[in-house]
Tab-separated table of C-alpha atoms and ligand atoms in Angstrom:
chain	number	residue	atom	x	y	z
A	221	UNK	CA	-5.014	11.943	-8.579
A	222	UNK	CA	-4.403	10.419	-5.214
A	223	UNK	CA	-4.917	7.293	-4.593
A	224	UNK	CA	-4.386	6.019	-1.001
A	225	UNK	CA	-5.607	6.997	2.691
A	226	UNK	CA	-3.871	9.804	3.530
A	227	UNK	CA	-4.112	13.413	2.280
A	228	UNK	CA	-7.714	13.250	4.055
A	229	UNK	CA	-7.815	16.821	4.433
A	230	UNK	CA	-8.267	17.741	1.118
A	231	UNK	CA	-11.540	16.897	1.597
A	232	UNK	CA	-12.320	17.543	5.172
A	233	UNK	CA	-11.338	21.040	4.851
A	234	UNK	CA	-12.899	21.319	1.718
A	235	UNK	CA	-14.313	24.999	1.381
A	236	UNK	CA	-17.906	25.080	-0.819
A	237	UNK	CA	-17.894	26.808	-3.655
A	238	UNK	CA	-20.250	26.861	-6.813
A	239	UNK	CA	-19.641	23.205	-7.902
A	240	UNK	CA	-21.015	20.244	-7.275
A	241	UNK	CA	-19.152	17.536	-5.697
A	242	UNK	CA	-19.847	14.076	-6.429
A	243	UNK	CA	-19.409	11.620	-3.646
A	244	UNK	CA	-19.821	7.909	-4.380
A	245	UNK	CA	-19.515	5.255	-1.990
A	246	UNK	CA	-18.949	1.499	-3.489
A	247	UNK	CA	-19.121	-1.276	-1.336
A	248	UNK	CA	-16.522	-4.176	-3.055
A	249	UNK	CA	-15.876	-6.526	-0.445
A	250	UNK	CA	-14.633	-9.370	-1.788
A	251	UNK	CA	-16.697	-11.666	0.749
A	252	UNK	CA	-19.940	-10.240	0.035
A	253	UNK	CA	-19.967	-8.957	-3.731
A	254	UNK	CA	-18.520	-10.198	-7.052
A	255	UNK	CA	-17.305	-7.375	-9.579
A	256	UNK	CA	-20.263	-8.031	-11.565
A	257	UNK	CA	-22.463	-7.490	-8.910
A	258	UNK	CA	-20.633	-4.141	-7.817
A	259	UNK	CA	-20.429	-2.553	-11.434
A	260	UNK	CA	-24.169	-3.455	-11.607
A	261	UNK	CA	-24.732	-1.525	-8.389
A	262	UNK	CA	-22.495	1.684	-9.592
A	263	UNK	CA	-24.428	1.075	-13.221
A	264	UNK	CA	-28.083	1.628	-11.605
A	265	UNK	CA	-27.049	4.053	-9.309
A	266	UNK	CA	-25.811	6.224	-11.243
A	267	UNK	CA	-29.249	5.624	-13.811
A	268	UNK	CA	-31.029	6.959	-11.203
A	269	UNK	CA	-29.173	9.686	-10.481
A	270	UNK	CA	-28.814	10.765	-13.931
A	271	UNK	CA	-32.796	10.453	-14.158
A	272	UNK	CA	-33.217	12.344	-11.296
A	273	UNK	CA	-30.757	15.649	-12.269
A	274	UNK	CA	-32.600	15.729	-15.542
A	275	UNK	CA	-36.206	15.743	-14.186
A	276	UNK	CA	-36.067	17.077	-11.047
A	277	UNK	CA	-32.893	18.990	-9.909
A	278	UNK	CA	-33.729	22.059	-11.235
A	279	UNK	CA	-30.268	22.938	-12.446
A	280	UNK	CA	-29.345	24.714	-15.390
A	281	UNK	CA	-28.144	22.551	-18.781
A	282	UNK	CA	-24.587	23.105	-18.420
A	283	UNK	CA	-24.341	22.061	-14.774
A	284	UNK	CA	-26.448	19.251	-15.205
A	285	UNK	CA	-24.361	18.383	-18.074
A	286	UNK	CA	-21.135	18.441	-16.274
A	287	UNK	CA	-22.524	16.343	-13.789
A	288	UNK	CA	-23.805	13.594	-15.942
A	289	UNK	CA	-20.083	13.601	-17.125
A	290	UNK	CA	-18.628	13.221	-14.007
A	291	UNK	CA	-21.266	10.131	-13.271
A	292	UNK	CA	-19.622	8.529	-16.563
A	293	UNK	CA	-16.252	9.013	-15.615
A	294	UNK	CA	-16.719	7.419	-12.320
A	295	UNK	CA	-18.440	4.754	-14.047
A	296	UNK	CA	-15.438	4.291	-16.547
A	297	UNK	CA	-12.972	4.505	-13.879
A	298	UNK	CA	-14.288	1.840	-11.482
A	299	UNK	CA	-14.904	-0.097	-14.731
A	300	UNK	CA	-11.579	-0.184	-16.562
A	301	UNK	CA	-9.290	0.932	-14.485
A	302	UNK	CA	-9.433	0.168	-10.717
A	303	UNK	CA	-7.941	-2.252	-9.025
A	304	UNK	CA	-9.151	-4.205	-5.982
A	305	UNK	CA	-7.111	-4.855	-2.999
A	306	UNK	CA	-8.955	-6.100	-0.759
A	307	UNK	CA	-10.646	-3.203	0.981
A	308	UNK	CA	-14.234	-2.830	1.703
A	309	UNK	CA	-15.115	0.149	0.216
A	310	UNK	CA	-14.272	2.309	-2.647
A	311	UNK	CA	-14.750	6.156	-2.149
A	312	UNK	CA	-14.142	8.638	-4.641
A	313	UNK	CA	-15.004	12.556	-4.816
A	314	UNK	CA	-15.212	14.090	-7.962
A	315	UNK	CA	-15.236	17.334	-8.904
A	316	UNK	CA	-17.815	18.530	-11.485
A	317	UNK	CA	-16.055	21.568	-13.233
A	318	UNK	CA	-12.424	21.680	-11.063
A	319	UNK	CA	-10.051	18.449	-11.411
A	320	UNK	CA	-10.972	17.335	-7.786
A	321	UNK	CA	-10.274	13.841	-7.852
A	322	UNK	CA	-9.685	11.905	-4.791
A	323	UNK	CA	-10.386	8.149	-4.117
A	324	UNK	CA	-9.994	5.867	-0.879
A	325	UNK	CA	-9.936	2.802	-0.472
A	326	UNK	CA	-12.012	1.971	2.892
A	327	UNK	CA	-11.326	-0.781	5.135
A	328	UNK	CA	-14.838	-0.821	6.539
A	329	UNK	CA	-18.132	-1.989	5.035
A	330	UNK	CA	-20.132	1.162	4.138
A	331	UNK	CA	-23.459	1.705	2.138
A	332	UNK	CA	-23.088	2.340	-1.636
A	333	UNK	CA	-24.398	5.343	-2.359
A	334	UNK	CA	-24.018	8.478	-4.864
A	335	UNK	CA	-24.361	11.748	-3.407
A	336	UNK	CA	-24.362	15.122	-5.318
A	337	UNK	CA	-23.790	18.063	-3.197
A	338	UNK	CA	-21.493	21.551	-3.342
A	339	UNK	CA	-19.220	20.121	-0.999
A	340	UNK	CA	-17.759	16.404	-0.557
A	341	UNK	CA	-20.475	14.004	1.669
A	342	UNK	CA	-17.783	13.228	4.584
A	343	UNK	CA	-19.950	12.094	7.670
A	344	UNK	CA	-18.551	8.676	7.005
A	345	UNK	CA	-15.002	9.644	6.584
A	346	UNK	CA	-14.762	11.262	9.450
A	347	UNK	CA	-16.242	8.783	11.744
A	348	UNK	CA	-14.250	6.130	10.110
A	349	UNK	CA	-10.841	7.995	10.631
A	350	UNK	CA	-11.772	8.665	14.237
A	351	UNK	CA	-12.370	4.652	15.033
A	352	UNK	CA	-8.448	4.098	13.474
A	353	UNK	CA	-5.405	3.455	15.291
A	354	UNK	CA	-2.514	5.086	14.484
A	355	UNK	CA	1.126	2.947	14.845
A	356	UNK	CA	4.195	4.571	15.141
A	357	UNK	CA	6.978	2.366	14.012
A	358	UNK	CA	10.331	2.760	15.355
A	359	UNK	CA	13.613	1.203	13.300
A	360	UNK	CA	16.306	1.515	14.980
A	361	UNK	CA	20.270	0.318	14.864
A	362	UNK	CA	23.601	1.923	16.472
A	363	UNK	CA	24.169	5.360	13.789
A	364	UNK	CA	20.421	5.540	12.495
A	365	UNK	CA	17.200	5.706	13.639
A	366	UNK	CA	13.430	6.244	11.242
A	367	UNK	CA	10.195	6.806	12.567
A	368	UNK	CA	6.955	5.685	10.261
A	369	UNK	CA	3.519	6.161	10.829
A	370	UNK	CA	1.135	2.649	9.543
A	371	UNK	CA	-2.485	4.195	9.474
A	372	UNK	CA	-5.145	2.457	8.034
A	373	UNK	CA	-2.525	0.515	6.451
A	374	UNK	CA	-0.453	2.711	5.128
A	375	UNK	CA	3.020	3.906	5.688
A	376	UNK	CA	4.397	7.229	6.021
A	377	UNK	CA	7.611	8.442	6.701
A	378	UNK	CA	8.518	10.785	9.015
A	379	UNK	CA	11.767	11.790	10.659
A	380	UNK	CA	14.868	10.455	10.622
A	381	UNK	CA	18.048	10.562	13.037
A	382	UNK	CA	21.378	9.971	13.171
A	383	UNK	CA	23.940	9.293	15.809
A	384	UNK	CA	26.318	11.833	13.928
A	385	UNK	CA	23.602	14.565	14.818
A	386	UNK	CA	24.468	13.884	18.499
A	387	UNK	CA	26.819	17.331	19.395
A	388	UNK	CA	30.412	16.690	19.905
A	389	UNK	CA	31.563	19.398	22.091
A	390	UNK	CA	29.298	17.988	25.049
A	391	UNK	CA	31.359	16.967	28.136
A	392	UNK	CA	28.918	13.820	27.899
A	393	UNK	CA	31.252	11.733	30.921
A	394	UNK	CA	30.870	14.927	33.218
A	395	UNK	CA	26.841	14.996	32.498
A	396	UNK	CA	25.604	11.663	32.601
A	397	UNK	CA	24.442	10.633	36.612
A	398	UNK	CA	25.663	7.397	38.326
A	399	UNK	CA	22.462	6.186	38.269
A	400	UNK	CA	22.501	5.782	34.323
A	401	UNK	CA	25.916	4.623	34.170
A	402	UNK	CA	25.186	0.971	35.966
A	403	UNK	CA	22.339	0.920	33.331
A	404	UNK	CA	24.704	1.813	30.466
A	405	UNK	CA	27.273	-0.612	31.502
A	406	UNK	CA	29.555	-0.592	28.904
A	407	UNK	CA	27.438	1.643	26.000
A	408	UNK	CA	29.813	4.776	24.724
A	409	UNK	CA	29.099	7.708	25.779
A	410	UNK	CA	27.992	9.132	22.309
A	411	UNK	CA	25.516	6.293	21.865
A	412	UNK	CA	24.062	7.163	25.375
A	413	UNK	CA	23.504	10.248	23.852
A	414	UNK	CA	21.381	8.931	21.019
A	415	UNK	CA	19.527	7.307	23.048
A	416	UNK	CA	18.678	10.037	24.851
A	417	UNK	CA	18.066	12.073	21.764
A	418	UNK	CA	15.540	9.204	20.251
A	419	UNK	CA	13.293	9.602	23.414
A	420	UNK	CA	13.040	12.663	22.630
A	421	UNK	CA	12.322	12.638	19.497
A	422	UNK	CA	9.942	10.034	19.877
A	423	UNK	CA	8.289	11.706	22.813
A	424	UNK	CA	7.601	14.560	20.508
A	425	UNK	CA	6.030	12.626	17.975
A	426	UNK	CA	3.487	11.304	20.447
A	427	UNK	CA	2.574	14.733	21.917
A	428	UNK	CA	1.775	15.507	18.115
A	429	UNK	CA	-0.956	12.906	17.937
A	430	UNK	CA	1.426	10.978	15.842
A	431	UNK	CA	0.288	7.324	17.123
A	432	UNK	CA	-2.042	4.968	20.040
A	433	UNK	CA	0.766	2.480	19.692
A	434	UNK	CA	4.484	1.867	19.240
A	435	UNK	CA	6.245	-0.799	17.016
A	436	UNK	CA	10.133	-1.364	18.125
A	437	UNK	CA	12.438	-2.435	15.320
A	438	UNK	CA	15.983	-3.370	15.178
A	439	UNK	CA	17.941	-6.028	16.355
A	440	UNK	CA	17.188	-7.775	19.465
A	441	UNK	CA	20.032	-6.649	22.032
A	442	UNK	CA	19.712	-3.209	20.694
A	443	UNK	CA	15.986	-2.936	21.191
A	444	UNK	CA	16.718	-4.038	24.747
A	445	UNK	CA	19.539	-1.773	25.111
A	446	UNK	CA	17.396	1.385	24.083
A	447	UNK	CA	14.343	0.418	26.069
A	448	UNK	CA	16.011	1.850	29.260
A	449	UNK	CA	15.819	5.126	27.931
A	450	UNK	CA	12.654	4.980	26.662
A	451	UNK	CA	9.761	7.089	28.774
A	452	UNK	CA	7.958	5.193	30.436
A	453	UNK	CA	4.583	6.347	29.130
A	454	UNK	CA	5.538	5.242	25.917
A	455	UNK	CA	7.196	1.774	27.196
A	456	UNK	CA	3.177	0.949	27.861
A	457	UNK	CA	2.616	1.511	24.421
A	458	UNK	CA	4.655	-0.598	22.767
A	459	UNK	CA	2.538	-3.546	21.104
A	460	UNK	CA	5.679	-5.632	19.505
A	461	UNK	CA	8.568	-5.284	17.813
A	462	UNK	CA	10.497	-7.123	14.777
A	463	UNK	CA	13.606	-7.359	12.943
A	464	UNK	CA	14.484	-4.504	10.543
A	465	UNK	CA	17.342	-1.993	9.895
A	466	UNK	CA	16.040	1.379	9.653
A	467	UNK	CA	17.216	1.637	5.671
A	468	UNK	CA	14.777	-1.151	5.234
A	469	UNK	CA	12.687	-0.277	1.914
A	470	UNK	CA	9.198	1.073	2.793
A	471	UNK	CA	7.080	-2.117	1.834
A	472	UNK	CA	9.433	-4.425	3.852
A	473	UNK	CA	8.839	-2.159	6.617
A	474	UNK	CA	5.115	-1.929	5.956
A	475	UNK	CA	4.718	-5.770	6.057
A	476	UNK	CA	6.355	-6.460	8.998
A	477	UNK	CA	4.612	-3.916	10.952
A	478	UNK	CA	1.430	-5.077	10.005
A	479	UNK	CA	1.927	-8.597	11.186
A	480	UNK	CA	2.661	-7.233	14.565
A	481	UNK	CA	-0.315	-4.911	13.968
A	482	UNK	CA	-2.701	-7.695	13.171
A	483	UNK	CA	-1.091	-10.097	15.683
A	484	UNK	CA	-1.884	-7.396	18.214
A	485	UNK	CA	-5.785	-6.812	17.470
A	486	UNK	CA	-6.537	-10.250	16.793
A	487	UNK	CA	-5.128	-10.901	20.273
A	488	UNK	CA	-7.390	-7.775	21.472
A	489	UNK	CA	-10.646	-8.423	19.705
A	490	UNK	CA	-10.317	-12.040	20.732
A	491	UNK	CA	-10.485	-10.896	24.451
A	492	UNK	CA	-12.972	-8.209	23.997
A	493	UNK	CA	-15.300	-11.092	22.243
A	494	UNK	CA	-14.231	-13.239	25.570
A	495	UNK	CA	-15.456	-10.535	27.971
A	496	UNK	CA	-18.692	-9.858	25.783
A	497	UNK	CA	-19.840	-13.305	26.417
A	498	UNK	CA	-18.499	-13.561	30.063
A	499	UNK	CA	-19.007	-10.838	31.610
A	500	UNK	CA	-20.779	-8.068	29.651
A	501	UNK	CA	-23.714	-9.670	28.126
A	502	UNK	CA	-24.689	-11.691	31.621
A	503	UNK	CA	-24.590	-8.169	33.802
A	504	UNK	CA	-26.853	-6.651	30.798
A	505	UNK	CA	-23.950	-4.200	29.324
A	506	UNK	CA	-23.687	-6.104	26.164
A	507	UNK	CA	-25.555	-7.714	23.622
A	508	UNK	CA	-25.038	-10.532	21.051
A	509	UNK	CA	-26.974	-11.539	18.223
A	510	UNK	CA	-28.093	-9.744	15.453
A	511	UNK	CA	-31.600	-8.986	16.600
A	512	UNK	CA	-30.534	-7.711	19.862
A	513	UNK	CA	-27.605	-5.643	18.496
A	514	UNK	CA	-30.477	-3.878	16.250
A	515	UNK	CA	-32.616	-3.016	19.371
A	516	UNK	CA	-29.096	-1.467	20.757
A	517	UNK	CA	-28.505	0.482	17.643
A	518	UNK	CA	-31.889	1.767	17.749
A	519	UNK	CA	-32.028	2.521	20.867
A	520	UNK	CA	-28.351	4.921	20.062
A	521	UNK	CA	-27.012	2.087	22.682
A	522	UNK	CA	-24.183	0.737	21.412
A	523	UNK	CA	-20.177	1.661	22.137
A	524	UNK	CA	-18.878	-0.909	20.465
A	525	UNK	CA	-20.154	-2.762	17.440
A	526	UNK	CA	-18.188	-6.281	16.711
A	527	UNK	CA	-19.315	-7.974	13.892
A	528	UNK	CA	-17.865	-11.462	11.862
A	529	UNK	CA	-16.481	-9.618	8.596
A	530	UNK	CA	-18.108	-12.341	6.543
A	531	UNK	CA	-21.610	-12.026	8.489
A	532	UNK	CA	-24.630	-10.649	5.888
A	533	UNK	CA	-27.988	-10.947	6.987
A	534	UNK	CA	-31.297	-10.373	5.421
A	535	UNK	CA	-33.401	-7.388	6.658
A	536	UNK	CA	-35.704	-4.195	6.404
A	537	UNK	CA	-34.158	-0.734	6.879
A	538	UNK	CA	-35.403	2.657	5.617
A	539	UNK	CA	-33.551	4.559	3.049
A	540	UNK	CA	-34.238	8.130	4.561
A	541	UNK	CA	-33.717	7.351	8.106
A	542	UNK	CA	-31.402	4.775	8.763
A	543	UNK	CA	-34.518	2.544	10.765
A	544	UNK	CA	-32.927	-0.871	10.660
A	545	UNK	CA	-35.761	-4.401	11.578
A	546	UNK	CA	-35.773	-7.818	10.452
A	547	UNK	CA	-39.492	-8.030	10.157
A	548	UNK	CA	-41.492	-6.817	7.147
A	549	UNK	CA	-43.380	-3.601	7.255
A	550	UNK	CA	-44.562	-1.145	5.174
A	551	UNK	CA	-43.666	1.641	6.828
A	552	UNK	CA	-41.053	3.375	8.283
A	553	UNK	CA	-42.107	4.083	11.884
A	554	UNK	CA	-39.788	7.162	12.146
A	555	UNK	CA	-40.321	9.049	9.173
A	556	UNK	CA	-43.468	7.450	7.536
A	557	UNK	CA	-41.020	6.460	4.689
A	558	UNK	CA	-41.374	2.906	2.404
A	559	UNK	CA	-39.237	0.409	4.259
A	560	UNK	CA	-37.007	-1.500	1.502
A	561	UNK	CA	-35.691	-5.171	1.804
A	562	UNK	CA	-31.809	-6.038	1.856
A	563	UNK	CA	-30.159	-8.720	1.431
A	564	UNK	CA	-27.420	-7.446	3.347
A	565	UNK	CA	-27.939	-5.324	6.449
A	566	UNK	CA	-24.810	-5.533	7.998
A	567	UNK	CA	-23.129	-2.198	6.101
A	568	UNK	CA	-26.525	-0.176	7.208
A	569	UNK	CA	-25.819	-0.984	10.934
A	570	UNK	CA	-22.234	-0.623	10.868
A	571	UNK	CA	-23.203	3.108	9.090
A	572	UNK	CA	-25.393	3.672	11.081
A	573	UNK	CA	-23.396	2.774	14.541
A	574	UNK	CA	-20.154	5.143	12.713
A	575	UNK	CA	-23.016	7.660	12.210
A	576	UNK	CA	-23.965	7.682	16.124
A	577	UNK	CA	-19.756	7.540	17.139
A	578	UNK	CA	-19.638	3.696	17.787
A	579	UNK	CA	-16.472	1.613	17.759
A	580	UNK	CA	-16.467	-0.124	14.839
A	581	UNK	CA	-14.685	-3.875	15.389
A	582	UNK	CA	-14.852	-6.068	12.539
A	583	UNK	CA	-13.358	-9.711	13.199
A	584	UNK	CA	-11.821	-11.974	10.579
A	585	UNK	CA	-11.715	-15.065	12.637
A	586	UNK	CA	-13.154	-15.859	16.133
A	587	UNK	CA	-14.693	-19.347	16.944
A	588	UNK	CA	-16.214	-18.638	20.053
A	589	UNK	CA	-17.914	-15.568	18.226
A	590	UNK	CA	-19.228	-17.213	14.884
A	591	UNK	CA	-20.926	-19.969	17.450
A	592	UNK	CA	-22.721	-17.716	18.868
A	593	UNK	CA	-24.196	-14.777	17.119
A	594	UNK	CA	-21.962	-13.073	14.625
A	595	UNK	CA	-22.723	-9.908	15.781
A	596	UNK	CA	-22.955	-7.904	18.656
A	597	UNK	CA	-22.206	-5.136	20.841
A	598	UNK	CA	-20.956	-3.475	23.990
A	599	UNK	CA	-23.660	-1.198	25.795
A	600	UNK	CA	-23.575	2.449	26.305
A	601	UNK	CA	-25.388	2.224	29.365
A	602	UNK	CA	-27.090	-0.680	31.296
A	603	UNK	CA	-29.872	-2.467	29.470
B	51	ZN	ZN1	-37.357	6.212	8.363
């Protein structure tokens, strides 16, 4: 069992075979939901479900049987022995005759839902990994250096690289131009060499896909002294830096990055809200408020949803299409289906905008934004 954000591909590449997957999708954020209420959720779902694969699926005893089991054992598992940590959504697939077991832990309000197909339901996941930065995180001191990946929060290590890697045989006072030595100063040779050998490295790691954004760490004068070498592409990437040697245990790491992480999209968001209000919404290529950001969503018009992370709203949206409205009809003007009443709408339209490829922003603390609407959203094209 996995339990974590990475190791996504498991499931994206997931080849059908014979067995049923079951994906469920358990929205537990703290701000909107209590346990009770979420276990209550899970607990009628998966009623209905069970109702509905014994009347109406069609499916022979055995299979059927397996996946009533596998409804249980999610149920028992959420029940006794997950653990909340403060994301937004719990995913799990589960396998209904292999021991597929994977579960995420989302940082994004989704839907609940439970759905039972031969392969894993992923249109979420995949939108949802596309809207992520990844950080690269590099710790650096004089003989070492460590490159991590953060990702949706998490760490991962990747490689390492030490001075004594540098090759000794090099006549390194014959290669190195004039040009580098007034920026080197007094640096020894072999360290200029490192240097050189960390761009590199680095460099590499970009052109893999590695990371959006770069994280220095080390000690102040030595950050300074390496920027020089670092490629200039790359010196526009680089969001902060800290403190750290690159032995550092993981979770030290982890936490210090994220502060710069968080310090850096606050700082972001908060101008992104700034030019929504100033300049966006007055020439017509934004909206704010929640009734106008529905019109956008409907309307496929919106790039960029922002929304307060503590925002829920009452509404009417359709279970088969996705139709979101705040007023009450019957309904569904799409599909004809029976429009159902929410006290939350905020996870459909933030589905729904994933589902159509939307930025997804949501915003922990903004004055300014609460004030004045909560929600809202840059335009696609002019209104
Ligand atoms: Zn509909």
């Amino acid at each position: 069992m996995t339990d974590g954000l990475f190791n996504f591909d498991k499931i994206l590449n997931y080849l059908p075979t014979e067995e049923f997957i079951v994906s469920a999708y358990l929205l537990v954020d703290g701000k909107r939901i209590t346990k009770k209420d979420y276990l209550s959720e899970l607990n009628s779902m998966i009623v209905k479900e069970k109702e509905r694969i014994e009347t109406s699926s069609g499916l022979g005893k055995n299979t059927q049987k397996n996946i009533l089991n596998t409804l249980d054992r999610i149920k028992s598992y959420v029940g006794d022995s997950y653990k909340y940590e403060n994301e937004k959504t719990l995913l799990i697939y589960a396998g209904t005759s292999s021991d597929l077991w994977e579960v995420y832990k989302l940082p994004i309000i989704l839907k609940s839902k439970i759905i039972i197909d031969p392969k894993p339901h992923t249109q979420s996941l995949r939108s949802l990994i596309n809207n992520y930065k990844k950080y690269g995180v590099l710790l650096i001191n004089r003989e070492k250096a460590q490159i991590y990946q953060v990702y949706l929060g998490k760490i991962k290590e990747y490689l390492a690289a030490f001075i004594s890697e540098v090759p000794a045989r090099v006549n390194f006072r014959f290669e190195s131009g004039l040009r580098e030595k007034k920026i080197l100063g007094k640096i020894d040779e072999k360290l200029h060499q490192f240097y050189k050998m960390l761009n590199d490295n680095i460099f590499g790691f970009f052109k893999e896909n590695k990371f959006d954004y770069l994280i220095l760490a080390g000690r102040k004068e030595i950050i300074n002294e390496f920027k020089h070498y670092l490629h200039n592409y790359l010196k526009a990437m680089v969001i902060g830096t800290f403190e750290e040697d690159p032995s550092a245990p993981e979770h030290i790491i982890l936490e210090k990055a994220n502060k710069v992480i968080s310090n850096f999209e606050k700082s972001s968001t908060d101008q992104l809200i700034d030019r929504l209000i100033d300049e966006l919404e007055p020439q017509k290529m934004g909206v704010i408020g929640l009734k106008k950001t529905i019109d956008a969503l409907m309307a496929n018009n919106i790039k960029t949803l922002v929304y307060m992370e503590d925002y829920a709203a009452r509404g009417y949206a359709c279970p088969a299409c996705g139709y979101v409205t705040l007023k009450i009809m019957e309904k569904c003007p799409y599909c004809d289906n029976v429009v159902i009443h929410f006290n939350d709408i905020i996870d459909e339209i933030v589905e729904s905008a994933l589902n159509q490829g939307s930025e997804i922003i949501p915003v922990s603390k903004n004055d300014r934004f609460k004030d004045c609407g909560r929600i809202g959203a840059i335009s696609r094209y002019k209104l």
